[in-house]
Short mmCIF file of C-alpha atoms in Angstrom, two decimals:
data_model
loop_
_atom_site.label_atom_id
_atom_site.label_comp_id
_atom_site.label_asym_id
_atom_site.label_seq_id
_atom_site.Cartn_x
_atom_site.Cartn_y
_atom_site.Cartn_z
CA MET A 3 -29.68 12.36 -3.53
CA GLN A 4 -29.19 8.69 -4.45
CA VAL A 5 -32.59 7.60 -3.06
CA ASP A 6 -34.52 10.80 -3.27
CA GLU A 7 -36.63 9.59 -6.18
CA LEU A 8 -37.78 6.62 -4.06
CA TYR A 9 -39.66 8.89 -1.78
CA PRO A 10 -43.10 10.37 -2.21
CA GLN A 11 -43.18 13.55 -4.07
CA ALA A 12 -44.22 15.60 -1.05
CA ALA A 13 -41.18 14.03 0.93
CA ARG A 14 -38.52 14.58 -1.67
CA ARG A 15 -35.68 16.99 -0.90
CA ASN A 16 -34.91 17.68 -4.50
CA TYR A 17 -31.17 18.52 -4.09
CA SER A 18 -29.69 19.64 -7.27
CA ASN A 19 -26.05 19.19 -6.22
CA THR A 20 -23.73 18.42 -3.24
CA ILE A 21 -23.28 21.98 -2.07
CA GLN A 22 -27.03 22.73 -2.16
CA GLY A 23 -27.71 19.47 -0.32
CA LEU A 24 -25.31 20.40 2.41
CA ALA A 25 -26.69 23.84 2.69
CA LYS A 26 -30.24 22.64 3.10
CA VAL A 27 -29.27 20.03 5.51
CA ALA A 28 -27.52 22.60 7.72
CA GLU A 29 -30.59 24.85 7.34
CA GLU A 30 -32.76 22.05 8.58
CA GLY A 31 -30.48 21.53 11.54
CA ALA A 32 -29.78 17.88 10.57
CA LEU A 33 -26.08 18.16 9.57
CA PHE A 34 -24.81 16.74 12.85
CA ARG A 35 -28.00 15.00 13.89
CA GLY A 36 -27.11 11.43 14.93
CA ALA A 37 -23.37 12.31 15.34
CA GLY A 38 -23.31 10.75 18.80
CA ALA A 39 -24.77 7.46 17.59
CA ASN A 40 -22.43 7.54 14.68
CA GLY A 41 -19.38 7.96 17.07
CA PHE A 42 -20.60 4.94 19.03
CA LYS A 43 -20.97 2.92 15.76
CA LEU A 44 -17.27 3.70 14.83
CA ALA A 45 -16.02 3.00 18.35
CA ALA A 46 -17.88 -0.30 18.29
CA ILE A 47 -16.31 -1.24 14.98
CA CYS A 48 -12.72 -0.34 15.91
CA SER A 49 -12.82 -1.88 19.36
CA SER A 50 -14.48 -5.15 18.36
CA MET A 51 -12.88 -5.78 14.97
CA THR A 52 -9.21 -5.03 15.35
CA ASN A 53 -8.56 -7.28 18.24
CA ILE A 54 -10.51 -10.17 16.73
CA TYR A 55 -8.85 -9.79 13.35
CA ASP A 56 -5.43 -9.82 15.02
CA TRP A 57 -6.16 -12.93 17.11
CA CYS A 58 -7.73 -14.84 14.12
CA LYS A 59 -4.76 -14.11 11.90
CA GLU A 60 -2.06 -14.78 14.54
CA ASN A 61 -3.52 -18.19 15.44
CA SER A 62 -4.13 -19.41 11.86
CA TYR A 63 -0.75 -18.21 10.84
CA PHE A 64 1.02 -20.66 13.16
CA PHE A 65 -0.99 -23.54 11.56
CA PHE A 66 -1.14 -22.50 7.90
CA GLY A 67 1.92 -20.34 7.62
CA PRO A 68 2.00 -17.38 5.18
CA HIS A 69 -1.36 -18.20 3.30
CA TRP A 70 -3.99 -15.92 1.94
CA ILE A 71 -6.61 -17.81 3.90
CA ASN A 72 -5.38 -16.11 7.14
CA ARG A 73 -6.48 -12.75 6.03
CA LEU A 74 -9.75 -13.89 4.30
CA TRP A 75 -11.15 -15.77 7.36
CA GLY A 76 -9.69 -13.22 9.91
CA THR A 77 -11.49 -10.45 8.09
CA ALA A 78 -14.72 -12.37 7.72
CA VAL A 79 -14.90 -13.23 11.55
CA ALA A 80 -13.95 -9.70 12.53
CA VAL A 81 -16.64 -8.19 10.17
CA ALA A 82 -19.24 -10.52 11.44
CA ILE A 83 -18.58 -9.38 15.09
CA GLY A 84 -18.31 -5.88 14.09
CA THR A 85 -21.67 -6.05 12.30
CA VAL A 86 -23.40 -7.49 15.36
CA VAL A 87 -21.89 -4.87 17.64
CA SER A 88 -22.17 -1.79 15.58
CA MET A 89 -25.32 -2.16 13.39
CA PRO A 90 -27.83 -1.16 16.32
CA PHE A 91 -25.97 2.13 16.47
CA ASP A 92 -25.90 2.52 12.62
CA MET A 93 -29.71 2.01 12.70
CA ILE A 94 -30.30 4.72 15.31
CA ARG A 95 -27.95 7.04 13.48
CA THR A 96 -29.95 6.51 10.22
CA ARG A 97 -33.20 7.16 11.89
CA LEU A 98 -32.05 10.34 13.53
CA HIS A 99 -30.54 11.75 10.49
CA THR A 100 -33.35 10.94 8.10
CA MET A 101 -36.38 11.70 10.39
CA ARG A 102 -38.90 14.27 9.23
CA PRO A 103 -41.44 16.33 11.39
CA LEU A 104 -44.64 14.52 12.17
CA PRO A 105 -48.07 16.15 11.16
CA ASN A 106 -48.12 17.86 14.63
CA GLY A 107 -44.75 19.41 14.00
CA GLN A 108 -42.80 17.43 16.42
CA MET A 109 -39.91 15.10 15.61
CA PRO A 110 -40.30 11.34 16.05
CA TYR A 111 -37.23 11.08 18.25
CA ASN A 112 -35.67 13.55 20.78
CA GLY A 113 -32.32 11.88 20.81
CA MET A 114 -30.35 8.74 20.70
CA ILE A 115 -31.70 7.31 23.91
CA ASP A 116 -35.37 8.24 23.07
CA CYS A 117 -34.75 6.55 19.67
CA PHE A 118 -33.47 3.35 21.20
CA ASN A 119 -36.26 3.12 23.67
CA LYS A 120 -38.91 3.55 21.02
CA ILE A 121 -37.41 1.01 18.78
CA ILE A 122 -37.31 -1.55 21.76
CA LYS A 123 -40.90 -0.65 22.77
CA TYR A 124 -42.55 -0.58 19.34
CA GLU A 125 -40.43 -2.72 17.04
CA CYS A 126 -38.83 -5.36 19.28
CA ASN A 127 -42.00 -6.40 21.14
CA SER A 128 -43.21 -9.87 20.89
CA LYS A 129 -46.69 -8.63 21.12
CA TRP A 130 -46.30 -7.20 17.58
CA MET A 131 -44.57 -10.41 16.25
CA SER A 132 -41.15 -8.87 16.37
CA ASN A 133 -37.86 -9.19 18.32
CA PHE A 134 -34.48 -7.77 18.58
CA GLY A 135 -33.73 -8.75 14.95
CA SER A 136 -35.41 -5.36 14.17
CA PHE A 137 -31.91 -3.80 14.85
CA TYR A 138 -30.40 -6.01 12.15
CA ALA A 139 -32.77 -5.57 9.17
CA GLY A 140 -30.52 -5.28 6.14
CA GLY A 141 -27.65 -6.93 7.97
CA GLU A 142 -26.60 -8.93 4.97
CA ALA A 143 -25.95 -5.79 2.96
CA TYR A 144 -24.33 -4.19 6.03
CA PHE A 145 -21.91 -7.08 6.33
CA LEU A 146 -20.94 -7.23 2.67
CA ARG A 147 -20.23 -3.61 2.44
CA LEU A 148 -18.11 -3.45 5.66
CA PHE A 149 -16.25 -6.68 4.59
CA LEU A 150 -15.36 -5.38 1.05
CA ILE A 151 -14.08 -2.06 2.74
CA CYS A 152 -11.92 -3.85 5.19
CA TYR A 153 -10.77 -6.50 2.99
CA LEU A 154 -9.84 -4.42 -0.08
CA SER A 155 -8.40 -1.61 2.01
CA GLN A 156 -5.78 -3.95 3.33
CA PHE A 157 -4.49 -4.67 -0.21
CA LEU A 158 -4.46 -0.83 -0.88
CA VAL A 159 -2.34 -0.36 2.34
CA ASP A 160 0.05 -3.18 1.15
CA TYR A 161 0.33 -1.33 -2.16
CA TYR A 162 1.16 1.89 -0.53
CA ASN A 163 3.83 0.37 1.74
CA GLU A 164 5.26 -1.61 -1.20
CA ASN A 165 4.55 -4.61 0.84
CA TYR A 166 3.76 -7.05 -2.10
CA TYR A 167 5.48 -10.21 -1.18
CA ASP A 168 4.99 -10.71 2.60
CA GLN A 169 1.43 -9.36 3.01
CA GLU A 170 0.20 -12.85 4.02
CA PHE A 171 2.65 -12.97 6.90
CA TRP A 172 1.39 -12.21 10.37
CA GLN A 173 2.28 -8.60 10.76
CA PRO A 174 0.51 -6.72 13.70
CA GLN A 175 3.68 -6.50 15.70
CA ARG A 176 6.18 -5.65 12.99
CA PHE A 177 5.95 -1.86 13.73
CA HIS A 178 7.28 -2.58 17.17
CA TYR A 179 9.98 -4.95 16.30
CA GLN A 180 12.85 -2.37 16.18
CA SER A 181 11.85 -0.91 19.59
CA GLY A 182 13.70 -3.86 21.11
CA ILE A 183 10.52 -5.19 22.90
CA ASP A 184 10.68 -9.04 23.15
CA TYR A 185 7.22 -10.36 22.03
CA ASP A 186 8.41 -13.92 22.46
CA ILE A 187 6.04 -16.31 20.45
CA HIS A 188 4.08 -13.25 19.23
CA ASP A 189 7.23 -12.08 17.42
CA PRO A 190 6.99 -13.28 13.70
CA TYR A 191 10.74 -13.60 13.50
CA THR A 192 11.30 -16.09 16.19
CA ASP A 193 13.40 -19.34 15.72
CA ALA A 194 10.27 -21.31 15.17
CA PHE A 195 9.42 -19.07 12.25
CA ASN A 196 12.83 -19.28 10.88
CA LYS A 197 13.24 -22.93 11.02
CA LYS A 198 9.84 -24.42 10.37
CA LEU A 199 8.14 -21.90 8.07
CA VAL A 200 10.56 -19.93 6.08
CA ALA A 201 12.54 -23.17 5.28
CA THR A 202 9.77 -24.21 2.99
CA TYR A 203 9.98 -21.08 0.81
CA THR A 204 12.70 -19.99 -1.55
CA THR A 205 14.28 -16.47 -1.59
CA ALA A 206 16.53 -14.39 -3.62
CA THR A 207 19.22 -14.32 -1.01
CA GLY A 208 18.88 -18.04 -0.03
CA GLY A 209 19.12 -19.59 3.42
CA MET A 210 17.54 -18.42 6.64
CA GLY A 211 18.88 -15.03 6.32
CA ALA A 212 15.91 -13.96 4.57
CA ALA A 213 13.84 -14.30 7.59
CA HIS A 214 15.65 -11.46 9.23
CA PRO A 215 13.72 -8.18 9.24
CA SER A 216 16.21 -6.52 7.00
CA GLY A 217 15.71 -9.20 4.45
CA LYS A 218 12.04 -9.80 4.64
CA GLU A 219 11.40 -7.70 1.39
CA ASN A 220 13.18 -10.45 -0.56
CA LEU A 221 10.84 -13.24 0.53
CA ALA A 222 8.85 -14.86 -2.34
CA ILE A 223 5.87 -16.89 -1.42
CA ILE A 224 5.14 -19.86 -3.80
#
């Protein structure tokens, strides 16, 4: 509906509202077209970005301490890798979902594999002055959208968890702390954390006691 007016008159779908749009899409058999490629896209995003973000924030945390730059650069690096890994699947999903019948009545692509092979053959061929960059057309907008979603959603989660003051601390393992598992250096509440990092910050309770998990809500980052 958002870009319908950009199409030629004969190619417009002319949806009047969301319900009618969904009904017509289902009638055309396109409601779940490209679902497989979309699943691979989401799997690529989750499997590539989460570990990279965790690694970046963990390592920079032990250099900079609780600083906003940890979250910013960790998200940027993770999103960059996620863009490289997932954008080809997003392109295939878009092609499958928006394709229209050819003049002979056949669809341009018979499925995800066929779509991938045709893109490689006709759009990533050096004979036609092209390369694999065809899979990343519009990559800047894709990166920016994904970055804003990932970065802003973290603050929304902090707001939901009432985690206002210690959001810049390295937290991936905090959900497992009370299980008794010893994460050694990966545990953000180690002696190194207590003595070298928290000592530079003032708290409402004072002393090193604020570094304990039960007192972390009293941390005040300055």
